[in-house]
Coordinates of C-alpha atoms and ligand atoms in Angstrom, one line a residue:
M1 CA 15.5 -19.1 -25.7
N2 CA 14.5 -15.7 -27.1
T3 CA 12.0 -14.2 -24.7
T4 CA 11.9 -10.8 -26.4
V5 CA 9.3 -11.7 -29.0
L6 CA 5.9 -12.2 -27.3
D7 CA 3.2 -11.1 -29.6
K8 CA 0.3 -12.6 -27.8
P9 CA -0.4 -13.3 -24.1
R10 CA 1.3 -16.5 -22.9
A11 CA -1.8 -17.5 -20.9
D12 CA -2.3 -20.5 -23.2
L13 CA 1.4 -21.4 -23.2
R14 CA 3.6 -22.8 -20.4
P15 CA 4.5 -19.7 -18.3
L16 CA 8.1 -18.5 -18.3
D17 CA 10.0 -18.4 -15.1
V18 CA 12.7 -16.1 -13.9
T19 CA 15.5 -18.5 -15.0
E20 CA 14.3 -18.4 -18.6
I21 CA 14.6 -14.6 -19.0
D22 CA 17.3 -13.9 -21.6
P23 CA 20.0 -12.1 -19.5
F24 CA 20.8 -9.8 -22.4
I25 CA 17.3 -8.3 -22.9
D26 CA 16.6 -4.7 -21.9
L27 CA 14.0 -5.3 -19.2
K28 CA 12.7 -1.7 -19.2
A29 CA 12.2 -1.7 -22.9
E30 CA 10.5 -5.1 -22.9
I31 CA 8.2 -4.1 -20.0
D32 CA 7.3 -0.9 -21.9
R33 CA 6.7 -2.9 -25.1
L34 CA 4.4 -5.4 -23.4
R35 CA 2.6 -2.7 -21.5
R36 CA 1.6 -1.1 -24.8
Q37 CA 0.8 -4.4 -26.5
R38 CA -1.5 -5.5 -23.6
N39 CA -3.0 -2.0 -23.1
A40 CA -1.9 -2.3 -19.5
V41 CA -1.4 0.4 -16.8
I42 CA 1.3 -0.2 -14.2
L43 CA 0.3 1.1 -10.7
A44 CA 3.0 1.1 -8.0
H45 CA 3.1 1.9 -4.3
Y46 CA 5.7 4.1 -2.8
Y47 CA 7.2 1.1 -0.9
Q48 CA 8.3 -0.5 -4.2
D49 CA 11.8 -0.6 -5.5
A50 CA 13.0 2.6 -7.1
E51 CA 13.2 1.0 -10.6
I52 CA 9.6 -0.2 -10.3
Q53 CA 8.4 3.3 -9.2
D54 CA 10.2 4.8 -12.1
I55 CA 8.7 2.6 -14.7
A56 CA 5.1 2.8 -13.4
D57 CA 2.4 4.9 -15.0
F58 CA 1.3 6.0 -11.6
V59 CA 2.8 5.9 -8.1
G60 CA 0.7 6.6 -5.1
D61 CA -0.6 5.7 -1.6
S62 CA -3.4 3.1 -1.0
L63 CA -6.2 5.6 -1.6
D64 CA -4.7 7.1 -4.8
L65 CA -4.1 3.7 -6.2
S66 CA -7.7 2.5 -5.5
R67 CA -9.0 5.6 -7.2
K68 CA -6.7 5.1 -10.2
A69 CA -7.8 1.4 -10.4
A70 CA -11.4 2.5 -10.4
A71 CA -10.9 5.1 -13.1
T72 CA -8.5 3.6 -15.6
D73 CA -9.6 2.7 -19.1
A74 CA -6.7 0.2 -19.6
D75 CA -7.6 -3.5 -20.2
V76 CA -5.0 -4.8 -17.7
I77 CA -3.9 -3.4 -14.3
V78 CA -0.5 -4.5 -13.3
F79 CA -0.3 -3.9 -9.6
C80 CA 3.1 -3.4 -8.1
G81 CA 2.2 -3.5 -4.5
V82 CA 0.9 -6.2 -2.2
R83 CA -2.0 -8.6 -2.8
F84 CA -4.7 -6.7 -0.9
M85 CA -4.1 -3.7 -3.1
A86 CA -4.4 -5.7 -6.3
E87 CA -7.6 -7.3 -4.8
T88 CA -9.0 -3.9 -4.2
A89 CA -8.4 -3.0 -7.8
K90 CA -10.2 -6.2 -8.9
I91 CA -13.1 -5.4 -6.5
L92 CA -13.5 -2.0 -8.2
S93 CA -12.8 -3.1 -11.7
P94 CA -14.0 -6.7 -12.2
Q95 CA -14.0 -6.5 -16.0
K96 CA -10.3 -5.8 -16.0
T97 CA -7.5 -8.3 -15.8
V98 CA -5.5 -7.6 -12.7
I99 CA -2.0 -9.1 -12.4
L100 CA 0.7 -8.7 -9.8
P101 CA 4.3 -9.7 -10.1
D102 CA 4.3 -12.1 -7.1
M103 CA 1.2 -13.6 -5.6
A104 CA 3.1 -14.2 -2.3
A105 CA 3.2 -10.5 -1.7
G106 CA 1.0 -10.5 1.3
C107 CA 0.8 -8.2 4.4
S108 CA 1.2 -9.0 8.1
L109 CA -1.9 -6.9 8.8
E110 CA -4.0 -9.0 6.5
D111 CA -2.5 -12.2 8.0
S112 CA -3.4 -11.0 11.5
C113 CA -7.1 -10.9 10.6
P114 CA -8.6 -14.2 9.4
P115 CA -12.2 -13.8 8.2
D116 CA -13.8 -16.3 10.6
E117 CA -12.3 -14.6 13.6
F118 CA -13.3 -11.2 12.3
R119 CA -16.9 -12.4 11.8
R120 CA -17.0 -13.5 15.4
F121 CA -15.5 -10.1 16.5
R122 CA -18.3 -8.4 14.7
E123 CA -21.0 -10.7 16.2
E124 CA -19.6 -9.9 19.7
H125 CA -20.2 -6.2 19.0
P126 CA -23.5 -6.0 17.2
D127 CA -24.1 -2.3 18.0
H128 CA -20.7 -1.1 16.6
V129 CA -20.0 0.3 13.2
S130 CA -17.0 -1.5 11.7
L131 CA -14.2 0.5 10.1
T132 CA -11.5 -1.6 8.5
Y133 CA -8.1 -0.6 7.3
I134 CA -7.7 -1.4 3.6
N135 CA -4.8 -3.7 4.6
C136 CA -7.0 -6.8 4.9
S137 CA -8.4 -9.6 2.7
A138 CA -11.4 -9.2 0.3
E139 CA -13.4 -11.5 2.7
V140 CA -12.8 -9.1 5.6
K141 CA -13.7 -6.2 3.4
A142 CA -16.9 -8.0 2.6
L143 CA -17.7 -8.3 6.4
S144 CA -16.9 -4.6 7.1
D145 CA -19.1 -1.5 7.0
I146 CA -16.6 1.0 5.7
I147 CA -13.0 0.6 4.5
V148 CA -10.4 3.3 5.3
T149 CA -6.8 4.1 4.4
S150 CA -4.3 6.1 6.5
S151 CA -5.1 9.2 4.3
N152 CA -8.8 9.3 4.9
A153 CA -9.4 7.4 8.2
E154 CA -9.7 10.5 10.4
Y155 CA -11.9 12.3 7.9
I156 CA -14.2 9.2 7.7
V157 CA -14.3 8.8 11.5
S158 CA -15.5 12.4 11.8
Q159 CA -18.6 11.4 9.7
I160 CA -19.7 8.6 12.0
P161 CA -22.4 9.8 14.4
E162 CA -20.9 10.7 17.8
D163 CA -23.0 8.1 19.8
K164 CA -22.0 5.2 17.6
P165 CA -19.1 3.0 19.0
I166 CA -16.5 1.9 16.4
L167 CA -14.8 -1.4 15.8
F168 CA -11.5 -0.8 14.2
A169 CA -9.4 -3.6 12.5
P170 CA -6.8 -4.9 11.9
D171 CA -4.1 -2.3 12.9
R172 CA -4.0 -1.6 16.6
Y173 CA -1.5 1.3 16.2
L174 CA -3.5 3.1 13.6
G175 CA -6.6 2.5 15.6
A176 CA -5.1 3.8 18.8
Y177 CA -3.8 6.9 16.9
L178 CA -7.3 7.6 15.6
A179 CA -8.9 7.1 19.0
R180 CA -6.4 9.5 20.5
K181 CA -6.9 12.1 17.7
T182 CA -10.7 11.9 17.6
G183 CA -11.5 11.1 21.2
R184 CA -13.9 8.4 19.9
D185 CA -14.8 5.1 21.6
M186 CA -13.0 2.5 19.5
T187 CA -12.6 -1.2 20.1
L188 CA -9.4 -2.4 18.4
W189 CA -8.4 -5.6 16.6
Q190 CA -4.8 -6.5 17.8
G191 CA -3.0 -6.7 14.5
S192 CA 0.2 -4.8 13.5
C193 CA 2.5 -4.1 10.6
I194 CA 5.8 -6.0 11.1
V195 CA 7.7 -3.2 9.3
H196 CA 6.5 -0.2 11.3
E197 CA 6.7 -1.9 14.7
Q198 CA 10.4 -2.4 14.2
F199 CA 11.5 1.2 14.7
S200 CA 13.5 1.7 17.9
E201 CA 12.5 4.7 20.1
R202 CA 15.9 4.7 21.7
E203 CA 17.7 4.8 18.3
L204 CA 15.3 7.4 17.0
V205 CA 15.9 9.7 20.0
K206 CA 19.7 9.4 19.5
L207 CA 19.2 10.3 15.8
M208 CA 17.1 13.3 16.7
G209 CA 19.9 14.5 19.0
Q210 CA 22.4 14.2 16.1
H211 CA 20.1 16.2 13.8
P212 CA 18.5 18.8 16.0
G213 CA 15.6 20.6 14.1
A214 CA 15.2 17.8 11.5
P215 CA 11.4 17.1 11.4
V216 CA 10.4 13.5 12.2
L217 CA 7.8 12.2 9.8
A218 CA 6.0 9.0 10.8
H219 CA 3.3 6.7 9.4
P220 CA 0.4 6.0 11.8
E221 CA 1.1 2.3 11.5
C222 CA 4.0 3.1 13.9
P223 CA 3.5 2.4 17.6
G224 CA 2.6 5.3 19.9
H225 CA 6.1 5.5 21.4
I226 CA 7.4 6.4 18.0
L227 CA 4.5 8.7 17.0
Q228 CA 5.0 10.8 20.2
H229 CA 8.3 12.1 18.7
A230 CA 6.8 12.9 15.3
D231 CA 6.4 16.4 13.9
H232 CA 4.0 15.0 11.3
V233 CA 2.0 11.8 11.2
G234 CA 0.3 10.8 8.0
S235 CA 0.0 8.4 5.0
T236 CA 2.8 8.0 2.6
S237 CA 1.3 10.8 0.3
S238 CA 0.9 13.1 3.3
I239 CA 4.5 12.6 4.3
L240 CA 5.6 13.4 0.8
N241 CA 3.4 16.5 0.8
Y242 CA 5.0 17.6 4.1
V243 CA 8.5 17.3 2.7
N244 CA 7.5 19.2 -0.5
G245 CA 6.1 22.1 1.6
S246 CA 8.9 22.3 4.1
D247 CA 12.0 24.6 4.3
A248 CA 13.9 22.1 6.4
D249 CA 17.0 20.5 4.8
T250 CA 17.1 17.3 6.8
F251 CA 14.2 14.9 7.6
I252 CA 13.9 11.7 9.6
I253 CA 11.5 9.3 8.0
A254 CA 9.7 6.7 10.1
T255 CA 8.1 4.6 7.4
E256 CA 9.2 2.1 4.8
P257 CA 12.4 3.6 3.4
H258 CA 11.7 3.0 -0.4
I259 CA 9.5 6.2 -0.2
I260 CA 12.7 8.2 0.2
H261 CA 13.3 7.6 -3.6
Q262 CA 10.4 10.1 -4.4
M263 CA 11.8 12.6 -1.8
R264 CA 15.3 12.5 -3.4
K265 CA 13.8 13.0 -6.8
K266 CA 11.9 16.1 -5.7
A267 CA 14.6 17.5 -3.5
P268 CA 18.1 16.1 -4.4
D269 CA 19.9 18.6 -2.3
K270 CA 18.1 17.7 0.9
T271 CA 19.0 14.9 3.4
F272 CA 16.5 12.1 4.2
I273 CA 17.4 9.7 7.0
G274 CA 15.4 6.5 7.5
A275 CA 14.5 6.0 11.2
P276 CA 16.6 3.2 12.7
G277 CA 15.4 -0.3 13.6
Q278 CA 16.3 -2.1 16.8
D279 CA 20.1 -2.3 16.3
G280 CA 20.3 1.1 14.7
A281 CA 21.6 -0.3 11.4
C282 CA 19.4 -3.1 10.1
N283 CA 17.3 -3.3 7.0
C284 CA 14.4 -4.6 9.0
N285 CA 12.2 -1.7 7.9
N286 CA 12.1 -2.8 4.3
C287 CA 8.7 -4.5 3.7
P288 CA 9.6 -8.1 2.9
F289 CA 6.3 -8.5 1.0
M290 CA 6.8 -5.5 -1.2
E291 CA 10.3 -6.6 -1.9
L292 CA 9.0 -9.8 -3.5
N293 CA 8.1 -7.8 -6.6
T294 CA 11.1 -7.3 -8.8
M295 CA 11.7 -5.9 -12.4
E296 CA 12.1 -9.5 -13.6
K297 CA 8.8 -10.6 -12.1
L298 CA 7.1 -7.5 -13.4
Y299 CA 8.3 -8.4 -16.9
L300 CA 7.2 -12.0 -16.5
C301 CA 3.7 -11.2 -15.2
L302 CA 3.2 -9.0 -18.3
A303 CA 4.6 -11.8 -20.6
N304 CA 2.6 -14.6 -18.9
M305 CA -0.4 -12.5 -18.1
A306 CA -0.2 -14.2 -14.7
P307 CA -0.6 -14.5 -11.8
Q308 CA -4.1 -13.0 -12.0
I309 CA -6.2 -11.9 -9.1
E310 CA -9.6 -13.5 -8.8
V311 CA -12.2 -12.6 -6.2
P312 CA -15.3 -14.8 -6.0
E313 CA -18.2 -12.7 -7.2
E314 CA -20.3 -13.0 -4.0
V315 CA -17.4 -11.8 -1.9
R316 CA -16.5 -9.0 -4.5
V317 CA -20.1 -7.6 -4.5
K318 CA -20.1 -7.4 -0.7
A319 CA -16.6 -6.0 -0.5
L320 CA -17.5 -3.4 -3.1
R321 CA -20.1 -1.9 -0.8
S322 CA -17.5 -1.1 2.0
V323 CA -14.9 0.0 -0.5
Q324 CA -17.3 2.3 -2.4
R325 CA -18.5 3.8 0.9
M326 CA -14.9 4.7 1.6
L327 CA -14.5 6.4 -1.8
D328 CA -17.8 8.3 -1.3
M329 CA -16.8 9.4 2.2
S330 CA -13.2 10.4 1.3
P331 CA -11.9 14.0 0.9
P332 CA -11.7 15.2 -2.8
A333 CA -8.7 13.8 -4.7
R334 CA -5.6 15.9 -4.9
P335 CA -4.1 16.4 -8.3
A336 CA -1.9 13.4 -9.2
R337 CA 1.7 14.6 -8.7
H338 CA 3.5 11.3 -9.4
E339 CA 2.1 10.5 -12.8
A340 CA 5.0 9.2 -14.8
V341 CA 6.0 11.2 -17.8
A342 CA 5.9 9.2 -21.0
Ligands
13P401 P1 -0.4 4.3 2.6 O1 0.4 4.4 1.3 O2 -1.9 4.3 2.2 O3 0.0 5.3 3.6 O4 -0.2 2.8 3.2 C1 1.0 2.4 3.7 C2 1.1 0.9 3.7 O5 1.6 0.3 4.7 C3 0.7 0.1 2.6 O6 0.8 -1.2 2.9
SF4_402 FE1 1.7 -4.7 5.2 FE2 3.4 -3.3 6.6 FE3 4.2 -4.2 4.3 FE4 2.4 -2.3 4.4 S1 4.5 -2.2 5.1 S2 2.3 -4.1 3.1 S3 1.3 -2.8 6.2 S4 3.6 -5.5 6.1

């Protein structure tokens, strides 16, 4: 079968599957052709495979990607990230078609926070303001007061009146980090990221001994026993900014290792070492959800115009309130540094 000639969306046809992709096609060229034909923008998170980051129109952290999804004038948003990110794009841009390469790309933080249980949590704390990490379902966003990401959470907490207690869900480590940093009274939902809680403190300390002076850069989804060794704690963008502004020549990176691709592109002569997992050598810090997205599935979702993200309108309108509050309360956007060059 020749899958290279697709002049109209396949939504009305039987969708192709991975086994039907012509093994001889140039996937990059085909993705590029379909992106133009569909007037689509490809947004990718830093935890995606290097090839996907390189073909994307824009690579960013969760906040950058939300802003981009809200501002784009493309007809189609192809979200190379996980489902909650694509849902956020749909919440902000309901008139656009939002597709992602694999609908099974979830998130352990989202899974830890079922909407019914979260509703009860809120009802048990009626005087609290509810700040919720963007890594949650659209239903949980709809039940929250304000959404935050790791790059704006501290800034947003600082705008909550001092006497107001805070409910923070679903990441207990990010919540504990924020409570320590801000000194605020925070009641935490007990969720966690299965990727960031895999880092081994013992192996990290060994690595620090082998590379004295190498800054340790950590994402706040890491547990406190890892964060206590960090020279810098921040979102994926903030970790990249730290590297770009540093004179060090070796760095230890305690977040999902696909981000190292951007570091190597900016500073090919420097050394970036992923912080080790429990046995010091495993791949357990690759996000298994992000890894579901492949170049083949990216091609197929553009060819098939599926799978598409749908958010029931009633949920979307409520979720938009908490997401919009986040955008209104965020620090001004930095210039986009990872815009792909055509
Ligand atoms: P940021 O890119 O916003 O730091 O988020 C990290 C993350 O875990 C996304 O799932
Ligand atoms: Fe979720 Fe963790 Fe994967 Fe991010 S890295 S998508 S928080 S499981």
